[in-house]
CSV table of C-alpha atoms in Angstrom, one decimal:
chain,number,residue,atom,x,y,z
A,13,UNK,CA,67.2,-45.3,-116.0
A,14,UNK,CA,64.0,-44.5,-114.1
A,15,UNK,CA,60.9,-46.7,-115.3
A,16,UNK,CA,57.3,-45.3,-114.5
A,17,UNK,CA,54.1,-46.9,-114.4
A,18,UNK,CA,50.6,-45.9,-113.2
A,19,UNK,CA,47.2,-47.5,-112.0
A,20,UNK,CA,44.8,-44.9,-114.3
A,21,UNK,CA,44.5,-47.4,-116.8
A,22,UNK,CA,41.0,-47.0,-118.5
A,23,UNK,CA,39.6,-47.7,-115.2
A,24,UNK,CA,37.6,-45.3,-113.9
A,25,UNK,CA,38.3,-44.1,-110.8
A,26,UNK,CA,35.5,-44.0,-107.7
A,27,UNK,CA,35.2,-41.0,-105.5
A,28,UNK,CA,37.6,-41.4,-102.4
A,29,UNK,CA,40.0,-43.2,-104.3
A,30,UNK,CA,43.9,-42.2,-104.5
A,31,UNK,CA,46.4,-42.3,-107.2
A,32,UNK,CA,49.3,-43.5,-106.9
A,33,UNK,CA,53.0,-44.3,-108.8
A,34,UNK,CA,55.4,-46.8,-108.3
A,35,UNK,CA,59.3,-45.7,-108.1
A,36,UNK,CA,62.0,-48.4,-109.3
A,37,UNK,CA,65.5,-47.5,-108.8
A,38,UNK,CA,67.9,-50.5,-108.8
A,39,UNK,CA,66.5,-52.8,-106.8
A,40,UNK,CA,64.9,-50.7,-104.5
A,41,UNK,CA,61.0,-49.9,-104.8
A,42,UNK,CA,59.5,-46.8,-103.4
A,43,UNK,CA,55.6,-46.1,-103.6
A,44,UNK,CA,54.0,-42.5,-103.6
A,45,UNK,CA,50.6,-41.5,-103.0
A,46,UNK,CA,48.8,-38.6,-104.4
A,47,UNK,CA,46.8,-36.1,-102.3
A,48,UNK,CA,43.3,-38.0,-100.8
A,49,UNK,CA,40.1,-36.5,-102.6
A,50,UNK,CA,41.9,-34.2,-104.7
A,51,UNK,CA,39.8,-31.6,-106.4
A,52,UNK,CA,36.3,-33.8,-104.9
A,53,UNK,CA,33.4,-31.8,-103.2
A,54,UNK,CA,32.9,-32.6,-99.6
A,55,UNK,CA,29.4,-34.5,-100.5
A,56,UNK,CA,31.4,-37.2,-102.7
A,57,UNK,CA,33.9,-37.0,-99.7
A,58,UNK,CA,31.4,-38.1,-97.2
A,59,UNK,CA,31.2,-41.7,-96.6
A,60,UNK,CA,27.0,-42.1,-96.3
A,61,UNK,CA,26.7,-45.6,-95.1
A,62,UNK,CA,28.8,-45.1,-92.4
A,63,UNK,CA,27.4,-41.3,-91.7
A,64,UNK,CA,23.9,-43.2,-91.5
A,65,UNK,CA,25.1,-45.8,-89.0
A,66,UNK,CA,26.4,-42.9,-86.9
A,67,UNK,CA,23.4,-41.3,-86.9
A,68,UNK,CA,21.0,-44.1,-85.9
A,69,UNK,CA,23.5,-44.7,-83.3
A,70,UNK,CA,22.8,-40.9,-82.0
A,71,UNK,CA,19.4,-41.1,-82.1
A,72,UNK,CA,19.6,-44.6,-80.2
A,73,UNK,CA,21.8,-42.9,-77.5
A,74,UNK,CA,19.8,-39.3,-77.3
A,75,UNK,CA,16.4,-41.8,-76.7
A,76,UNK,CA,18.3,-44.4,-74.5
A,77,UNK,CA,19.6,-40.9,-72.2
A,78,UNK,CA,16.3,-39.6,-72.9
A,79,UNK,CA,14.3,-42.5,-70.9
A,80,UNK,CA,16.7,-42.5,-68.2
A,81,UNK,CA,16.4,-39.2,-67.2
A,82,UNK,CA,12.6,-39.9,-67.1
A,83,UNK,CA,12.9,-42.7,-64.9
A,84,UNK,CA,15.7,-40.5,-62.8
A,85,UNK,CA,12.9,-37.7,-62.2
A,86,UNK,CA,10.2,-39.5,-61.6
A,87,UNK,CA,12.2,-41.6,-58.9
A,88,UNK,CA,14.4,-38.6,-56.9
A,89,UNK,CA,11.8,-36.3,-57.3
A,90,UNK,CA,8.2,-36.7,-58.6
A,91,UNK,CA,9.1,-39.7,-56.4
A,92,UNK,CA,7.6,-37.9,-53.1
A,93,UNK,CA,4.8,-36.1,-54.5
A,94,UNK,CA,3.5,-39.3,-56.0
A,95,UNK,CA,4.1,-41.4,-53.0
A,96,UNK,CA,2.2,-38.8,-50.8
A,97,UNK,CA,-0.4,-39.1,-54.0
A,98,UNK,CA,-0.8,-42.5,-54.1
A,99,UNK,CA,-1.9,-42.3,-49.7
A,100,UNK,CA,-3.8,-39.7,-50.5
A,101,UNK,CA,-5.6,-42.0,-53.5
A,102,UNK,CA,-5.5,-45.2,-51.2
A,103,UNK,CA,-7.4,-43.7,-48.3
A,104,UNK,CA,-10.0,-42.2,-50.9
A,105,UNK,CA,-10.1,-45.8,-52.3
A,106,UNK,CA,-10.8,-47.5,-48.8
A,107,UNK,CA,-13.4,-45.0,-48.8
A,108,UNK,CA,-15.5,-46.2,-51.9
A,109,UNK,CA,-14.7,-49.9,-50.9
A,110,UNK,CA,-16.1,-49.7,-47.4
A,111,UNK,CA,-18.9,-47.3,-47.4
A,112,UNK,CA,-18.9,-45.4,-50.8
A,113,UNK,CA,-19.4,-47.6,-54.7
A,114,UNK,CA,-19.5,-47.0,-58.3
A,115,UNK,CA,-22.5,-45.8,-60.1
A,116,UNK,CA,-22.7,-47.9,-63.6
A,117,UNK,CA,-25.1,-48.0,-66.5
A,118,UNK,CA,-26.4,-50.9,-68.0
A,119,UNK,CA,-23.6,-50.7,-70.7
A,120,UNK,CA,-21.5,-51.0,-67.9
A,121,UNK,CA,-19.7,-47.7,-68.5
A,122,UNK,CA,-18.0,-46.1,-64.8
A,123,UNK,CA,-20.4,-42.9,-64.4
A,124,UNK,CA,-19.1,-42.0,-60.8
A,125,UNK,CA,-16.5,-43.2,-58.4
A,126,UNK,CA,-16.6,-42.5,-54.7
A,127,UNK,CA,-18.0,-39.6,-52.9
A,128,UNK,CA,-19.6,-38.4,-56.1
A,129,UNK,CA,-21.1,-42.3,-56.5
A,130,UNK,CA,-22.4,-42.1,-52.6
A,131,UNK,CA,-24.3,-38.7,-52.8
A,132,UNK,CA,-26.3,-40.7,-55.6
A,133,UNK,CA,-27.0,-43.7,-53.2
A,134,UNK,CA,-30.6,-45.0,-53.2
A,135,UNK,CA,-31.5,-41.7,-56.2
A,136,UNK,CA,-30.6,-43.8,-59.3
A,137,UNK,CA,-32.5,-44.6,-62.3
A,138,UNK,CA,-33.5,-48.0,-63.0
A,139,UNK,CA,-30.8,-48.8,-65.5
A,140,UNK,CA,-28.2,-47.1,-63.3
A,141,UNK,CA,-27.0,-49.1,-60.5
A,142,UNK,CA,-24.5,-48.3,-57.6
A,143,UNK,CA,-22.2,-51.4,-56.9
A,144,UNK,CA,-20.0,-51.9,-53.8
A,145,UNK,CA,-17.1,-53.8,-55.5
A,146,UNK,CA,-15.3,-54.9,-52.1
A,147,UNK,CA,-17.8,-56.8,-49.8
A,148,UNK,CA,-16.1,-57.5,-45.9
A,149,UNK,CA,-12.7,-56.7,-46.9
A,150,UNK,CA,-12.6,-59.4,-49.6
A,151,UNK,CA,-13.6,-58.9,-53.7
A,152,UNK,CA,-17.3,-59.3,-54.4
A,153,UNK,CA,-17.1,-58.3,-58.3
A,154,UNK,CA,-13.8,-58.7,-60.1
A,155,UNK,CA,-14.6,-57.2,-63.2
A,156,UNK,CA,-16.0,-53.8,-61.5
A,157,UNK,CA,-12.7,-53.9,-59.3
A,158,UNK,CA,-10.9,-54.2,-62.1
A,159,UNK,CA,-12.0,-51.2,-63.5
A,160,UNK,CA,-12.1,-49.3,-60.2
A,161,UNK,CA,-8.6,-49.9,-59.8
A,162,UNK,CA,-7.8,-48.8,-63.3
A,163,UNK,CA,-9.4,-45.6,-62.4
A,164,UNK,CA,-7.3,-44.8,-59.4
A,165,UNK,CA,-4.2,-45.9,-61.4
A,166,UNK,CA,-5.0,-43.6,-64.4
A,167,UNK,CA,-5.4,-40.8,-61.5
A,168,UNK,CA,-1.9,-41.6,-59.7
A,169,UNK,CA,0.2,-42.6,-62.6
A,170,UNK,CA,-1.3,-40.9,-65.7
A,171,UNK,CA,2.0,-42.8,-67.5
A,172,UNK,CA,1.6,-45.7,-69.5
A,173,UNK,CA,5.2,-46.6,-70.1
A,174,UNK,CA,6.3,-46.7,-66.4
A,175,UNK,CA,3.5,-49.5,-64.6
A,176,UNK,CA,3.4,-48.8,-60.9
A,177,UNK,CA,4.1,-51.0,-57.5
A,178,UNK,CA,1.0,-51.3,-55.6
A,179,UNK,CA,0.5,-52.4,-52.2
A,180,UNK,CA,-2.8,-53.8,-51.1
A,181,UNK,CA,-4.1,-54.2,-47.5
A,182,UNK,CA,-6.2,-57.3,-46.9
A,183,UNK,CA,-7.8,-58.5,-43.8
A,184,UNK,CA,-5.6,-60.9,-41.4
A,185,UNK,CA,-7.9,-64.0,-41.5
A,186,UNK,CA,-7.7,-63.8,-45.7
A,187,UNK,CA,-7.3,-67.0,-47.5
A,188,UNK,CA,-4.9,-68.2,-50.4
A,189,UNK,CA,-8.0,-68.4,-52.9
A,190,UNK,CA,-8.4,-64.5,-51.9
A,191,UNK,CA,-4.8,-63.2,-52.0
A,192,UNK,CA,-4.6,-64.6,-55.6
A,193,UNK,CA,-8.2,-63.2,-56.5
A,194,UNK,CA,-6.4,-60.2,-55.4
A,195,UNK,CA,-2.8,-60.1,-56.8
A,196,UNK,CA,-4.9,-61.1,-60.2
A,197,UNK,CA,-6.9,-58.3,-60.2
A,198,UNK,CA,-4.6,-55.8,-59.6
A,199,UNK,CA,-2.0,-57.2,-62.2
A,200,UNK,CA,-4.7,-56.9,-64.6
A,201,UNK,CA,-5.5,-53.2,-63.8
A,202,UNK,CA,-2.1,-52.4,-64.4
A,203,UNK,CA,0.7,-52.9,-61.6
A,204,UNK,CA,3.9,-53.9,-62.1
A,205,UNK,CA,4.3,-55.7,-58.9
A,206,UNK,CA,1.4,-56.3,-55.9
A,207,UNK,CA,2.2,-56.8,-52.2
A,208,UNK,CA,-0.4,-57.6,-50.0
A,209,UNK,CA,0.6,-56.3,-46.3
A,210,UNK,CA,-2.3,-57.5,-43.5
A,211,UNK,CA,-4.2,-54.0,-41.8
A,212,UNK,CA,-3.2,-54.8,-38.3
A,213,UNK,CA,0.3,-53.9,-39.8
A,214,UNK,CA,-0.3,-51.3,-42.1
A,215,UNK,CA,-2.0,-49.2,-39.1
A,216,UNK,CA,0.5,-49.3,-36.5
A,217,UNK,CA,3.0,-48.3,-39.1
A,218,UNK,CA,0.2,-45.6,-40.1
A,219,UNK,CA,0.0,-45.0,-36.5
A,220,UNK,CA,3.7,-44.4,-36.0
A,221,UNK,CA,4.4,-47.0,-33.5
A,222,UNK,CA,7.7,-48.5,-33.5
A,223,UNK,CA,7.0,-52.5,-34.3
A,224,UNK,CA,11.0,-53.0,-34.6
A,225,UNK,CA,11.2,-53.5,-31.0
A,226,UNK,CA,10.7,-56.6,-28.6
A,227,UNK,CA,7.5,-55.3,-26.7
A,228,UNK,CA,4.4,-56.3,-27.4
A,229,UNK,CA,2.0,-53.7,-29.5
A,230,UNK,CA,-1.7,-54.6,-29.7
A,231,UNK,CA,-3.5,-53.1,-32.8
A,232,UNK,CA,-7.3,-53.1,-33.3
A,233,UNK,CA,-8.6,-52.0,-36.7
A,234,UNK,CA,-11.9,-51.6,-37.6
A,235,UNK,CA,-13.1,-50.6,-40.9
A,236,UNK,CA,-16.1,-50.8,-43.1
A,237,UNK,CA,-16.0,-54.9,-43.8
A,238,UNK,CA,-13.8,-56.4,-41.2
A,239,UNK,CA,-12.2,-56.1,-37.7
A,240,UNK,CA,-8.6,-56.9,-37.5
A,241,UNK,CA,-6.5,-57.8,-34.4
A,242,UNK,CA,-2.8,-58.5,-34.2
A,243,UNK,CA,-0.2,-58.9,-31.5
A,244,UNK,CA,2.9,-57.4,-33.2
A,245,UNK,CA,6.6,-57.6,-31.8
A,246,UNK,CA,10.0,-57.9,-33.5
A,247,UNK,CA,8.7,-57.1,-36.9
A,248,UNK,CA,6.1,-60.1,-37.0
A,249,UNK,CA,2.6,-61.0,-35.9
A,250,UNK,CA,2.4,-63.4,-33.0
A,251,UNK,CA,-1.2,-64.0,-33.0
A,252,UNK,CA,-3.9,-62.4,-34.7
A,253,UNK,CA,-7.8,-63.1,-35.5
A,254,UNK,CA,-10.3,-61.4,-38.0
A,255,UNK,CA,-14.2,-61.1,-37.7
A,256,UNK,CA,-16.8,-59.8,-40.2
A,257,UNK,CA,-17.8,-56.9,-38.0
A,258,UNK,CA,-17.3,-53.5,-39.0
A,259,UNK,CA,-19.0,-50.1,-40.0
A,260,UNK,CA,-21.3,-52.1,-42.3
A,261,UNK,CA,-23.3,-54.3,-40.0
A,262,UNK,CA,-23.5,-51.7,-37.5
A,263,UNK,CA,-25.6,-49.3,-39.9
A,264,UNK,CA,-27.4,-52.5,-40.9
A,265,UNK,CA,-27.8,-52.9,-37.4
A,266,UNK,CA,-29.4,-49.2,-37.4
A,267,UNK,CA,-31.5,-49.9,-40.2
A,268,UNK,CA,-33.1,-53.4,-38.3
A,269,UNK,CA,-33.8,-51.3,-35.0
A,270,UNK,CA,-35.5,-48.6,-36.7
A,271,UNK,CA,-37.6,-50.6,-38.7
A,272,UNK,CA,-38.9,-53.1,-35.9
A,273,UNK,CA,-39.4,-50.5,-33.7
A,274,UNK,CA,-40.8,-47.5,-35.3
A,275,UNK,CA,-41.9,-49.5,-38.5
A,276,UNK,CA,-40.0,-47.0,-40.9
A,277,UNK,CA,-37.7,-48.2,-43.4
A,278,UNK,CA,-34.7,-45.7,-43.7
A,279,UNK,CA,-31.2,-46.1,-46.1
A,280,UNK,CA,-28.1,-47.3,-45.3
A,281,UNK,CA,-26.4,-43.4,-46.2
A,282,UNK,CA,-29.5,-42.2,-43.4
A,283,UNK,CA,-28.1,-44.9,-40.7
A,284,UNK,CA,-24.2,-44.1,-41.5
A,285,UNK,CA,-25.3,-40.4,-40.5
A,286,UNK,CA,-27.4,-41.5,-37.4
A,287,UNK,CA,-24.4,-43.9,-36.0
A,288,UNK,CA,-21.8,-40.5,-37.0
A,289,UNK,CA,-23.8,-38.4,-34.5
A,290,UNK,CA,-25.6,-39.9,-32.2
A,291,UNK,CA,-24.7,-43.7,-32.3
A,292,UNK,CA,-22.7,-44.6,-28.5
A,293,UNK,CA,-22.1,-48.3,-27.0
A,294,UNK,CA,-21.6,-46.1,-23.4
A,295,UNK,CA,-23.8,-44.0,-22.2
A,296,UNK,CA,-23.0,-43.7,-18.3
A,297,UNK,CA,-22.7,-40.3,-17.5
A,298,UNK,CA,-23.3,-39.1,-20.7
A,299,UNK,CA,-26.0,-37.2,-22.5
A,300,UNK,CA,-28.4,-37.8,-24.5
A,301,UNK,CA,-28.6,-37.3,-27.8
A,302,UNK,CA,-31.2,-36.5,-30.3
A,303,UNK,CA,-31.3,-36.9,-34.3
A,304,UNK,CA,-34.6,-36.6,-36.3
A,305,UNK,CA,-34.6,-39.0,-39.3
A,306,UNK,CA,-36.7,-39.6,-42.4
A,307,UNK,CA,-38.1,-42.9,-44.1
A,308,UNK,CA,-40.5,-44.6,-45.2
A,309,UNK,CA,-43.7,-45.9,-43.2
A,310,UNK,CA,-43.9,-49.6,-44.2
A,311,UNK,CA,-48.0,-49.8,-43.7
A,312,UNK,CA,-49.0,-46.6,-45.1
A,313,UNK,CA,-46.1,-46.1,-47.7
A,314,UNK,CA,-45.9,-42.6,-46.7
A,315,UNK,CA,-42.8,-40.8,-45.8
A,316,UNK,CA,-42.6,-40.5,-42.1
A,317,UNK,CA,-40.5,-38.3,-39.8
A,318,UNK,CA,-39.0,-39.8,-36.5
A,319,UNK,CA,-36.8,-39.0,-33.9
A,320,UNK,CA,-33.7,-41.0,-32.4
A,321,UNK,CA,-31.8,-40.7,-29.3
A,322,UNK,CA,-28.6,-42.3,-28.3
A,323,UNK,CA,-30.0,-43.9,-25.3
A,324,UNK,CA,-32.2,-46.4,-27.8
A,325,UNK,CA,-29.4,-47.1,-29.9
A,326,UNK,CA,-26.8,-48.2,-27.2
A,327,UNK,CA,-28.0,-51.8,-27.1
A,328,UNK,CA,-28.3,-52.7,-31.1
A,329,UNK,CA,-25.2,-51.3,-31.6
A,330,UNK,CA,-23.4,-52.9,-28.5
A,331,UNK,CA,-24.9,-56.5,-29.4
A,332,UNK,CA,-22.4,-56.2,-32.7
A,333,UNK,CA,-19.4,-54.7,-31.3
A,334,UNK,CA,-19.3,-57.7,-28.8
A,335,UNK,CA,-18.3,-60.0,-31.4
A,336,UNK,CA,-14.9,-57.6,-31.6
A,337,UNK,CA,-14.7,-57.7,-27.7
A,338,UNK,CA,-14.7,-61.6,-28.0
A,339,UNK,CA,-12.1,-61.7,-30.8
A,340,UNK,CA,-9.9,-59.0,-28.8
A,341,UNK,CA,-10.6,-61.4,-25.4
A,342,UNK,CA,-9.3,-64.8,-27.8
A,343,UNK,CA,-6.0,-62.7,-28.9
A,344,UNK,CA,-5.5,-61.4,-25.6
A,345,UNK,CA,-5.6,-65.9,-24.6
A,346,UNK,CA,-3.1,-66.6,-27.0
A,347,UNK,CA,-0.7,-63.7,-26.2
A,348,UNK,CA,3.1,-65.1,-24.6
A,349,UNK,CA,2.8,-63.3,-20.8
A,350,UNK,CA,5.7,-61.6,-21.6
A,351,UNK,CA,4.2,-59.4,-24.1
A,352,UNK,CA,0.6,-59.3,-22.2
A,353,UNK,CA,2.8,-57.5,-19.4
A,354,UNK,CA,4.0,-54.9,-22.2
A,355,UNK,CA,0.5,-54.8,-23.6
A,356,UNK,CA,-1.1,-53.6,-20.3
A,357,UNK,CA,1.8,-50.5,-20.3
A,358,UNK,CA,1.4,-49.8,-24.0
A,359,UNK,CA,-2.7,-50.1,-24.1
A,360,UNK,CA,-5.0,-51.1,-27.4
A,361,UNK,CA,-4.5,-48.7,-30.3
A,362,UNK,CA,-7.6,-48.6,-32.0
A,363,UNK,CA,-7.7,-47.3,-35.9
A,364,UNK,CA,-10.2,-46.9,-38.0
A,365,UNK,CA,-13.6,-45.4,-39.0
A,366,UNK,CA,-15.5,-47.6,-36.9
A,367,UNK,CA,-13.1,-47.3,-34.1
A,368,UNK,CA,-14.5,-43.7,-33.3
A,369,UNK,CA,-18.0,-44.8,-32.2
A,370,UNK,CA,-18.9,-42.8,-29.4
A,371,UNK,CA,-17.7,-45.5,-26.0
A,372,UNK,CA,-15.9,-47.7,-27.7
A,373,UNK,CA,-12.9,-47.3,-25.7
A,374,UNK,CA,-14.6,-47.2,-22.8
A,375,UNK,CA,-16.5,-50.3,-23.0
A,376,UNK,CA,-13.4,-52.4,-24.4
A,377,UNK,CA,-11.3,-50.7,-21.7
A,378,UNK,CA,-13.9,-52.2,-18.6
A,379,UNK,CA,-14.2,-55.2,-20.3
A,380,UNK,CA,-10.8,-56.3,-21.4
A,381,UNK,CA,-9.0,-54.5,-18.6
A,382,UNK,CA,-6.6,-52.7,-20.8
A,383,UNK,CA,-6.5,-49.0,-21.8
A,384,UNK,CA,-7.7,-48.2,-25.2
A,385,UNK,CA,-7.6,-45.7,-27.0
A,386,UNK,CA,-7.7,-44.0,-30.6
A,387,UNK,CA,-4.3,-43.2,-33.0
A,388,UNK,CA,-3.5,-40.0,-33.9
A,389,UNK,CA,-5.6,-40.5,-36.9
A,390,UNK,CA,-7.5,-43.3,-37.1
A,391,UNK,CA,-9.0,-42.9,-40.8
A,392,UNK,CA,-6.6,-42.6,-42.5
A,393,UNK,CA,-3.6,-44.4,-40.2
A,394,UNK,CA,-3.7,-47.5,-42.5
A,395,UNK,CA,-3.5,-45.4,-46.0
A,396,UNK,CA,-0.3,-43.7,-44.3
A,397,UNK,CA,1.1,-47.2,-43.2
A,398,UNK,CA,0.1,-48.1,-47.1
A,399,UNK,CA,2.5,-45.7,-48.5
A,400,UNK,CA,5.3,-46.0,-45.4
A,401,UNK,CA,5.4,-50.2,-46.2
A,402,UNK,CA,8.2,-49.9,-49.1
A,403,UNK,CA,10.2,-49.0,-46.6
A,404,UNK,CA,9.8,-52.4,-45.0
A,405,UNK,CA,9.7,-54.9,-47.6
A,406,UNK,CA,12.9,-56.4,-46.3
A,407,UNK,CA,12.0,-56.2,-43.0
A,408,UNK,CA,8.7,-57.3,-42.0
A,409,UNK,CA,8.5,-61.4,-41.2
A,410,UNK,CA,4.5,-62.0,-41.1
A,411,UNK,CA,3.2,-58.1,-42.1
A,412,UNK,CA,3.3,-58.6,-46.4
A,413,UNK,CA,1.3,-62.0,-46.9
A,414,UNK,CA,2.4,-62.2,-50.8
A,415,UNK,CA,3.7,-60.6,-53.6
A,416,UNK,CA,4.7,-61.1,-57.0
C-alpha cells in the first residue's frame, strides 16, 4: 500500500517556500515538488535583500562609468582646448609676474589680477596696495602667489574633482631652497603634480627649434626679472648662466636717468612706455626719436612735462644690457668648439620681452661676433614651450630641474 506524509504540519509556511510529498513504494523513495510561489503576488515573490544589493551595485557601476567617461572627455577632447588654454593663461601669468601685480585690500581680499591690476599702478588708495608676487624670476611673497596661482587655476580648470599638472619655468641659475619654495607653492594652490622646466629650454621649444639633434643651439631669454643663457644639444644643457637683468632694471634704469638729469620723478608704468617706444642700445644710422613724458618736479612738487629722445637714453640703457653681453661672452668660454662652430651657423635666438629693445641684436651681434636675432615670437615663445614640455618629460636630460 501507498503511505503519504506531508511537511504542512502547523507550521506556517514563508513566502517562497515549496510544498512537497514524499512517495514510498517498496523500497524505493520518490520526492515531488509542488509548483514554486503558487497563488503568491509577484511583491512576496521578489527577493528584497538581494534586489537592494543589485541595485546599489547599478548605481555603483552607472557612477564608476559615469566618472570615466568624464576623465575620457576631458583627456581626448577638452584635452586640446585646455592645453591651448592653459598657454594662453601661462603667458598672461608671466605677464603679471614680470611687469603687471595684484591689487589687494588691507583684508587681503584679490581685487584685480594682471592687466586690470597694472592700469591701477601708482592710482591706489592708501589701504589698497598693488603687490608684485614674483621678484627676479624667484617668489618674493608666498602667500600672495599662492593665491595668484589659485586664481589662474580656478580660470583653466574650473573642476575641483580633476587637480591639474602644472609646469613652472624657473630661471637656470635657481637654487634647491627655491625649486622647493616653488613646487610648495604650487602644490598648495592646487596641482596634482609640478615640473619645473629652466626658460632657456622652454623657449627654444617655444621657438620651434629642434634641440633633439647634436648641434649646438644657443638660447638667450630675457624677461622681466632675469636673463637666461643656455647652450642646448642632444636634449640637455651643456653650459648655461643666469643674471638679474631684465625688463625691470632697465625701466629702473629709465627712472634714475630721468630723475638726475631733468630732476622729475616719473613711474615705473611711464618708463616701461618710454623704453617700448623710444628706448635703443644702437643708434648708428638710425633716427631719432622723441617721446614727451609727465612727472613730478622734485623741487617745486609740481607736475612737469619733458621731452625724451632715443639718443639720451642709449647709454643708461646700454650700461645694463652689458651685464647680459658678459654673461653671453662667459657661456660662449665654456662652450665645447665643436658646438661653437655650429653656434656661429645657427646664430643667438633671442626670446623675450626685453629681447625686442630697439639694437639689441645689433650690439650683441658686433660684440659677440655671432648673428642674433629674434624668434618668431618672442613673448610668448616660452608660454608655447610651457604647454609643448609634456611632450618631453621622458626626454629632456637637464631641461625639467624637478618634479614631484
Amino acid at each position: 500500500m501507498f503511505k503519504f506524509s506531508s511537511d504542512t504540519g502547523d507550521k506556517k509556511r514563508r513566502p517562497g517556500r515549496t510544498a512537497s510529498r514524499t512517495v514510498r513504494s517498496g523500497g524505493a523513495r520518490r520526492v515531488s515538488v509542488a509548483p514554486k510561489n503558487r497563488g503568491l503576488s509577484w511583491v512576496d515573490r521578489v527577493d528584497w535583500g538581494k534586489a537592494r544589493i543589485a541595485a546599489v551595485v547599478a548605481i555603483f557601476c552607472v557612477l564608476w562609468l559615469g566618472l570615466w567617461g568624464r576623465a575620457w572627455y576631458l583627456q581626448m577632447i577638452e584635452g586640446p582646448r585646455l592645453a591651448d588654454k592653459a598657454r594662453r593663461q601661462h603667458m598672461a601669468t608671466e605677464l603679471v609676474t614680470g611687469k603687471r601685480g595684484m591689487i589687494m585690500d588691507r583684508n587681503g581680499q584679490v581685487l584685480a589680477v594682471g592687466d586690470e591690476a597694472y592700469t591701477m599702478l601708482g592710482k591706489t588708495a592708501s589701504d589698497i596696495r598693488v603687490v608684485r608676487p614674483l621678484e627676479d624670476g624667484v617668489i618674493s611673497d608666498y602667500e600672495v602667489t599662492e593665491q595668484m596661482l589659485k586664481h589662474f587655476f580656478a580660470k583653466v580648470n574650473p573642476s575641483r574633482v580633476f587637480k591639474p599638472r602644472v609646469c613652472v619655468c624657473v630661471p637656470s641659475a635657481i637654487t634647491e631652497v627655491e625649486s622647493r619654495s616653488v613646487i610648495d607653492t604650487v602644490m598648495s594652490s592646487g596641482a596634482r603634480n609640478v615640473y619645473l622646466i629652466e626658460e632657456p629650454v622652454a623657449a627654444a621649444i617655444g621657438a620651434g627649434m629642434d634641440i633633439t639633434r647634436p648641434g649646438g643651439i644657443v638660447v638667450l631669454d630675457i624677461g622681466g626679472g632675469t636673463s637666461d643663457i643656455a647652450v642646448l644639444s642632444l636634449n640637455g644643457i651643456v653650459c648655461k648662466s643666469s643674471v638679474k637683468m631684465a625688463g625691470n632694471k632697465m625701466n629702473a634704469a629709465i627712472v634714475r636717468y630721468v630723475r638726475s638729469t631733468y630732476n622729475v620723478l616719473i613711474g615705473d608704468s611711464t618708463a616701461d612706455r618710454v623704453k617700448r617706444e623710444i628706448g635703443t642700445v644702437w643708434t648708428e644710422g638710425q633716427p631719432e626719436k622723441t617721446v614727451e613724458v609727465k612727472g613730478r618736479n622734485l623741487v617745486t612738487g609740481l607736475p612737469q612735462k619733458i621731452t625724451l629722445s632715443s639718443y639720451e637714453l642709449e647709454m643708461p640703457l646700454r650700461i645694463e644690457v652689458e651685464r647680459i653681453i658678459t654673461a653671453l661672452q662667459s657661456v660662449m668660454e665654456q662652450t665645447p668648439p665643436e658646438l661653437v662652430a655650429d653656434i656661429s651657423n645657427n646664430g643667438i635666438v633671442m626670446t623675450g620681452g626685453g629681447a625686442m629693445l630697439d639694437g639689441l641684436d645689433k650690439l650683441i651681434t658686433s660684440r659677440v661676433r655671432i648673428r642674433a636675432h629674434l624668434a618668431e615670437n618672442p613673448i610668448e615663445a616660452v608660454a608655447i614651450g610651457t604647454g609643448k614640455s609634456f611632450e618631453y618629460l621622458g626626454k629632456l636630460y637637464d631641461g625639467f630641474v624637478s618634479y614631484t
